[in-house]
CSV table of C-alpha atoms in Angstrom, one decimal:
chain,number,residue,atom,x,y,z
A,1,UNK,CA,104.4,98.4,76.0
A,2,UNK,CA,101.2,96.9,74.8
A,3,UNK,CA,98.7,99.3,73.5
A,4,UNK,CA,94.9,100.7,74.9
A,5,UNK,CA,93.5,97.6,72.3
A,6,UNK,CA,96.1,95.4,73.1
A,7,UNK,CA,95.6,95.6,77.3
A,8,UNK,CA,91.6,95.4,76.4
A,9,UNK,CA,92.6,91.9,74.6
A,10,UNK,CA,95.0,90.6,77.3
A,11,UNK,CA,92.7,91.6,80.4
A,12,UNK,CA,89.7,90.3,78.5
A,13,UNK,CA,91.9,87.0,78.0
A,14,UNK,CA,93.0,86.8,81.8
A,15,UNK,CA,89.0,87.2,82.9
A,16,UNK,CA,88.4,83.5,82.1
A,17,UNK,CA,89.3,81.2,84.8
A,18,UNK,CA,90.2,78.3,82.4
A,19,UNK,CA,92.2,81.1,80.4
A,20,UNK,CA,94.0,81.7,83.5
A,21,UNK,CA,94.8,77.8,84.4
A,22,UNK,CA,96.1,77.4,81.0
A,23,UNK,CA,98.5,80.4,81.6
A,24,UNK,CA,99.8,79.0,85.1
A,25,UNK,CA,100.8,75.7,83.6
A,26,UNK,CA,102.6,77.4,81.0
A,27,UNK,CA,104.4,79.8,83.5
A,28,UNK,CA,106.3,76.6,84.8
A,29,UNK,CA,107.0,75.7,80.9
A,30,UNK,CA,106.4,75.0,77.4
A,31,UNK,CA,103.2,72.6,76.9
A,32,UNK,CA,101.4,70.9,74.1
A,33,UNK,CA,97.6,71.9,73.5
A,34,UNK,CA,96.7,68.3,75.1
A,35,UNK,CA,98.5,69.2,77.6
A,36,UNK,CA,97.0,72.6,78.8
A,37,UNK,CA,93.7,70.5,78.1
A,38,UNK,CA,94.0,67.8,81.0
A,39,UNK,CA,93.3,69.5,83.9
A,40,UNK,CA,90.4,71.1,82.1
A,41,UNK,CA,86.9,69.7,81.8
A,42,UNK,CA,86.9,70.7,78.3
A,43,UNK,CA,86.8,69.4,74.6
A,44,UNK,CA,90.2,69.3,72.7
A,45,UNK,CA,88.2,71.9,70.4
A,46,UNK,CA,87.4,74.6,73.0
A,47,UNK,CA,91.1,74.3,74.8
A,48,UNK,CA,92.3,75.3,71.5
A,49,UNK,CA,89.8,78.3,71.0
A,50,UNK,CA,91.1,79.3,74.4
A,51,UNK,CA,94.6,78.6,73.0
A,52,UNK,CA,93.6,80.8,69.7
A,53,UNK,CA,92.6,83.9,72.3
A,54,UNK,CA,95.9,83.9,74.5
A,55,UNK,CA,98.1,83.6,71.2
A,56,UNK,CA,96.3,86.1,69.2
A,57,UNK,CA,96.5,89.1,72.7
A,58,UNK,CA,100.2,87.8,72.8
A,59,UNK,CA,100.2,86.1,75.5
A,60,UNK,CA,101.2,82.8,74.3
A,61,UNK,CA,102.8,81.9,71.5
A,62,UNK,CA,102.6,78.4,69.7
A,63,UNK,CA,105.1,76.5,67.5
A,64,UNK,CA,103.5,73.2,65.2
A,65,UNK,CA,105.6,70.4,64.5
A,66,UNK,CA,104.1,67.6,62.9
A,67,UNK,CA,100.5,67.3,64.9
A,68,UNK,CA,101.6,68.0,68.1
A,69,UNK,CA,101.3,72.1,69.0
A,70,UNK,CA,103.3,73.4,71.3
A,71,UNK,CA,102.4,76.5,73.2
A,72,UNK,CA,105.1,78.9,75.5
A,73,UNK,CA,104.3,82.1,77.1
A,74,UNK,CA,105.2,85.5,76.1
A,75,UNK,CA,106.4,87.4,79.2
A,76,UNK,CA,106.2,90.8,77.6
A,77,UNK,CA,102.4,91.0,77.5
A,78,UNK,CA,103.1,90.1,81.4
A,79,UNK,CA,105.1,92.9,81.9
A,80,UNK,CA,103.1,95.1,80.0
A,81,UNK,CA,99.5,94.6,81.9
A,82,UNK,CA,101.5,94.2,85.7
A,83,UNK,CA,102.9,97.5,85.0
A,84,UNK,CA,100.0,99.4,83.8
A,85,UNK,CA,98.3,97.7,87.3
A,86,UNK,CA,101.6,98.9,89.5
A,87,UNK,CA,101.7,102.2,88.3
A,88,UNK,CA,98.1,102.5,89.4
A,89,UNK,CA,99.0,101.0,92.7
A,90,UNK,CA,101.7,103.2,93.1
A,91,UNK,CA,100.0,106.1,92.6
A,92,UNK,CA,97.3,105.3,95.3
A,93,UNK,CA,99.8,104.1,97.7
A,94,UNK,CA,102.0,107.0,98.0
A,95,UNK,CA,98.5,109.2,97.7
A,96,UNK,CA,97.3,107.4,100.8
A,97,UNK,CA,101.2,107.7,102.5
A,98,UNK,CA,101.2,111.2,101.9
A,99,UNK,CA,97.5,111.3,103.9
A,100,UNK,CA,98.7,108.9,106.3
A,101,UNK,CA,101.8,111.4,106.9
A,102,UNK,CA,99.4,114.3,107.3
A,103,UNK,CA,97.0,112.9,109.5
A,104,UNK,CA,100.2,111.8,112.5
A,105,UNK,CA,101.0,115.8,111.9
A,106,UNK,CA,98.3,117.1,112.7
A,107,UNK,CA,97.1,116.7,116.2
A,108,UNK,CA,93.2,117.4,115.2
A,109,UNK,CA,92.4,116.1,111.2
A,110,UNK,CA,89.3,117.2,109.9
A,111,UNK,CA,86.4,114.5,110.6
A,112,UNK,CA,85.5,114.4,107.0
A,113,UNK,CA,89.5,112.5,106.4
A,114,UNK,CA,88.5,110.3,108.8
A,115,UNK,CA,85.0,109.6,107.2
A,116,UNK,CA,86.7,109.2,103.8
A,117,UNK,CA,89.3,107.3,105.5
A,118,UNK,CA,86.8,104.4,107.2
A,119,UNK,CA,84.4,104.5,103.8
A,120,UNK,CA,86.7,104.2,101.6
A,121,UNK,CA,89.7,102.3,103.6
A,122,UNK,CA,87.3,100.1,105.1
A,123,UNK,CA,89.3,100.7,108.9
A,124,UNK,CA,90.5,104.3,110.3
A,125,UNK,CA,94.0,105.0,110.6
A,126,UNK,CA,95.1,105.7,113.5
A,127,UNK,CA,96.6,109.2,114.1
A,128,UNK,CA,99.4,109.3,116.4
B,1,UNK,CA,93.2,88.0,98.2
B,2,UNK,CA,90.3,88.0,95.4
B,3,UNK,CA,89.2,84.2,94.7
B,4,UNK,CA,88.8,83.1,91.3
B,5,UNK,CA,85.3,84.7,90.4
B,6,UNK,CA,86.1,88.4,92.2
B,7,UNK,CA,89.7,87.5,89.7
B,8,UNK,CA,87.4,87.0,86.9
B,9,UNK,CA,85.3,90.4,87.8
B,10,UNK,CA,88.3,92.5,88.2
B,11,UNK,CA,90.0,91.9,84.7
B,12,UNK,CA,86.6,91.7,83.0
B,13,UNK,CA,86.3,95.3,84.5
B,14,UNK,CA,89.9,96.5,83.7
B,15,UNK,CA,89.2,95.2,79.6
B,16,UNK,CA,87.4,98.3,78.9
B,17,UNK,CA,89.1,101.8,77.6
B,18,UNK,CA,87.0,104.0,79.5
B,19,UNK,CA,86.8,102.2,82.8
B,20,UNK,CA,90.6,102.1,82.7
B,21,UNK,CA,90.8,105.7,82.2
B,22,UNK,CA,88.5,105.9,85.6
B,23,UNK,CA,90.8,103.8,87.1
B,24,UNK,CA,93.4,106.4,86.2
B,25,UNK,CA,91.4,109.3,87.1
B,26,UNK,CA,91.0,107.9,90.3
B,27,UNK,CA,94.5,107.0,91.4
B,28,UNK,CA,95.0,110.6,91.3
B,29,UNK,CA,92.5,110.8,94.0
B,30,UNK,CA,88.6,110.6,94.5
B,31,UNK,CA,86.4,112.2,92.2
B,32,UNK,CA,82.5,112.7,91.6
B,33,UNK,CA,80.7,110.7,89.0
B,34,UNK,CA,80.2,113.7,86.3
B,35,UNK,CA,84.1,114.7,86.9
B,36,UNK,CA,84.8,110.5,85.8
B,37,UNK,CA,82.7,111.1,82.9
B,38,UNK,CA,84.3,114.8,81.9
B,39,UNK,CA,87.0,113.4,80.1
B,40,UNK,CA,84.8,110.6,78.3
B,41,UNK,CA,82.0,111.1,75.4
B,42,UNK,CA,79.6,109.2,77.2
B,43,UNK,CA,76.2,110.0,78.8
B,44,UNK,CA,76.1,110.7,82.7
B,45,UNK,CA,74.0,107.2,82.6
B,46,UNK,CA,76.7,105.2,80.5
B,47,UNK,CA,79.7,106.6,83.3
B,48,UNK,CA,77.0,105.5,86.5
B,49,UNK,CA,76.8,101.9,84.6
B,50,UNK,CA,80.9,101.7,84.3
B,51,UNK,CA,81.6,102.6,88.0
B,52,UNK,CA,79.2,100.5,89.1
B,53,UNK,CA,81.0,97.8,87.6
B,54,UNK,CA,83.8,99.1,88.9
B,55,UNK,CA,82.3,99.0,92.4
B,56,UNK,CA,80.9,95.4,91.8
B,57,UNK,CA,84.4,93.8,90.7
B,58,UNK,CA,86.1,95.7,94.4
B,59,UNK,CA,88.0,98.4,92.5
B,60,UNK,CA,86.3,100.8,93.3
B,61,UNK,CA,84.4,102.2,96.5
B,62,UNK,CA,81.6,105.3,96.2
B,63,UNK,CA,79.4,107.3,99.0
B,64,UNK,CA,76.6,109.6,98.3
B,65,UNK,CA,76.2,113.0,99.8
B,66,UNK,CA,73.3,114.1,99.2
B,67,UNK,CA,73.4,114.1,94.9
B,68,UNK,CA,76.6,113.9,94.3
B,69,UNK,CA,78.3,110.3,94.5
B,70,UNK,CA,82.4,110.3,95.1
B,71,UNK,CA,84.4,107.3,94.2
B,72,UNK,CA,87.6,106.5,95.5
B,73,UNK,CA,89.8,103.7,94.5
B,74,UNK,CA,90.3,100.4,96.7
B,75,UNK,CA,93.8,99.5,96.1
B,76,UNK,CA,93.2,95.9,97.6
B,77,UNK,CA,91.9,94.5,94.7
B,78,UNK,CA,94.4,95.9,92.6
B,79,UNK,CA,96.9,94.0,94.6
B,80,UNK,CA,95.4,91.2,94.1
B,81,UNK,CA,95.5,91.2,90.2
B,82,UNK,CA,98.8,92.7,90.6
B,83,UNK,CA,100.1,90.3,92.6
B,84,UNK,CA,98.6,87.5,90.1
B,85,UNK,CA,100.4,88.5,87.5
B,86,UNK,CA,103.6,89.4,88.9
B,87,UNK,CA,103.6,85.2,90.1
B,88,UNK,CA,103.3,84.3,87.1
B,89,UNK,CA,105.8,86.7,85.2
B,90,UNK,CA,108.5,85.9,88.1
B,91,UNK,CA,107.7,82.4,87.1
B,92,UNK,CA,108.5,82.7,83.5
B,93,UNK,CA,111.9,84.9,83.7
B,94,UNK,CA,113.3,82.6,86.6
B,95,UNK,CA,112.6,80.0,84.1
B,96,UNK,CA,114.2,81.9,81.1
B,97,UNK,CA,117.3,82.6,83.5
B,98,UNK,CA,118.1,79.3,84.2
B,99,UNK,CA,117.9,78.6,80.4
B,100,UNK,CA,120.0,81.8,79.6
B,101,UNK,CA,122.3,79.5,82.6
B,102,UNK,CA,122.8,76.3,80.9
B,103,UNK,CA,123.2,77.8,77.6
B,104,UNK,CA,125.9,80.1,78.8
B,105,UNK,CA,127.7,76.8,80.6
B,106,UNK,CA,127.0,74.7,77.1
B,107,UNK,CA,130.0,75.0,74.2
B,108,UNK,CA,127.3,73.8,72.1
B,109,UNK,CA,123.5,74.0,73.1
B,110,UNK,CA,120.9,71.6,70.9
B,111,UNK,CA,119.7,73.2,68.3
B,112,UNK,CA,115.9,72.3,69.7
B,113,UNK,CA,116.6,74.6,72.6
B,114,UNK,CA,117.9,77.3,70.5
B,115,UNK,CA,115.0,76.7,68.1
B,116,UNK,CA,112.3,77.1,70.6
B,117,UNK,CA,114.4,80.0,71.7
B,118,UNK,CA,114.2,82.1,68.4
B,119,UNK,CA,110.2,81.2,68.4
B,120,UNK,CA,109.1,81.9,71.2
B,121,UNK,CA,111.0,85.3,72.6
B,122,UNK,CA,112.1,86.8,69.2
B,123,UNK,CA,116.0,87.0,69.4
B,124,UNK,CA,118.0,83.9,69.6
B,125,UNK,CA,120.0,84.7,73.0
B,126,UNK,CA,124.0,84.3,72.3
B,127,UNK,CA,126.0,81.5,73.1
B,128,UNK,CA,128.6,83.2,75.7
């Protein structure tokens, strides 16, 4: 597992659109930094700053042969950020199942549950 | 889903320590503004600024009563990211699978694969 600095570098990484791009292609496979660059509207230079941030948050890592750098993903860094984000949406989840069990056993629930439930759930459940 | 920019906003907002620990907090269930900040060494002002971005980005929902503001957690937008990711990691390991495949059918893989194997995911993966 990644830690507290290392998920502030890969979130900050994955909150740039172009960042993001790059890391798509490279889902599907290994690329060259020319490569990631093309369906950018971006200098060779700045593709490979963006290349610099994903390897050095361990995202990506990059092999050089000759001239030609060729960059690969890391799935662990994945892993790591997905699960910090599932065990949050876990947690809510089952929260709101456990409220959502409640409410259909109980013939009356309090209007403030419902109120939270609409504010914060955008649409009330219904209670059956 | 969140489009690109809301993408942008959520792991911009999920970069910083103490909005994570929010985050945390607040899977466990809603909570007032000065009980997010309790576990924080930050000014009442500096924890108002962080769930705000927090309610910007769609993470995050809040309603005033009177003077005390509750926040809750909107797990939508954690799907979202969640679900970004979790593409793109499925994405990868299918890949690595079917590599882990062909090597496993192969007396004698090239040494290029195994190369780019050692590199890029640490442990050379044995020849079965």
């Amino acid at each position: 597992m990644l830690d507290q600095a290392d998920l502030d570098s890969v979130f900050r990484a994955l909150a740039d659109p172009g960042r993001r791009v790059m890391v798509e292609r490279l889902s599907r496979g290994p690329a060259t930094v020319s490569e990631l660059g093309e369906p950018l509207e971006m200098s060779l230079a700045a593709v490979l700053q963006h290349v610099q941030v994903l390897e050095s948050c361990g995202l990506v890592r990059t092999r050089k042969v000759g001239r030609t750098r060729t960059c690969s993903i890391d799935p662990a860094a994945l892993r790591s950020v997905e699960a910090w984000i599932s065990q949050r949406r876990a947690m809510v989840e089952e929260r709101l199942d456990r409220l959502a069990e409640y409410l259909a056993s109980t013939a009356d629930p309090p209007d403030a549950v419902l109120t939270w439930l609409t504010d914060t759930h955008g649409e009330p459940r219904e209670n059956q």
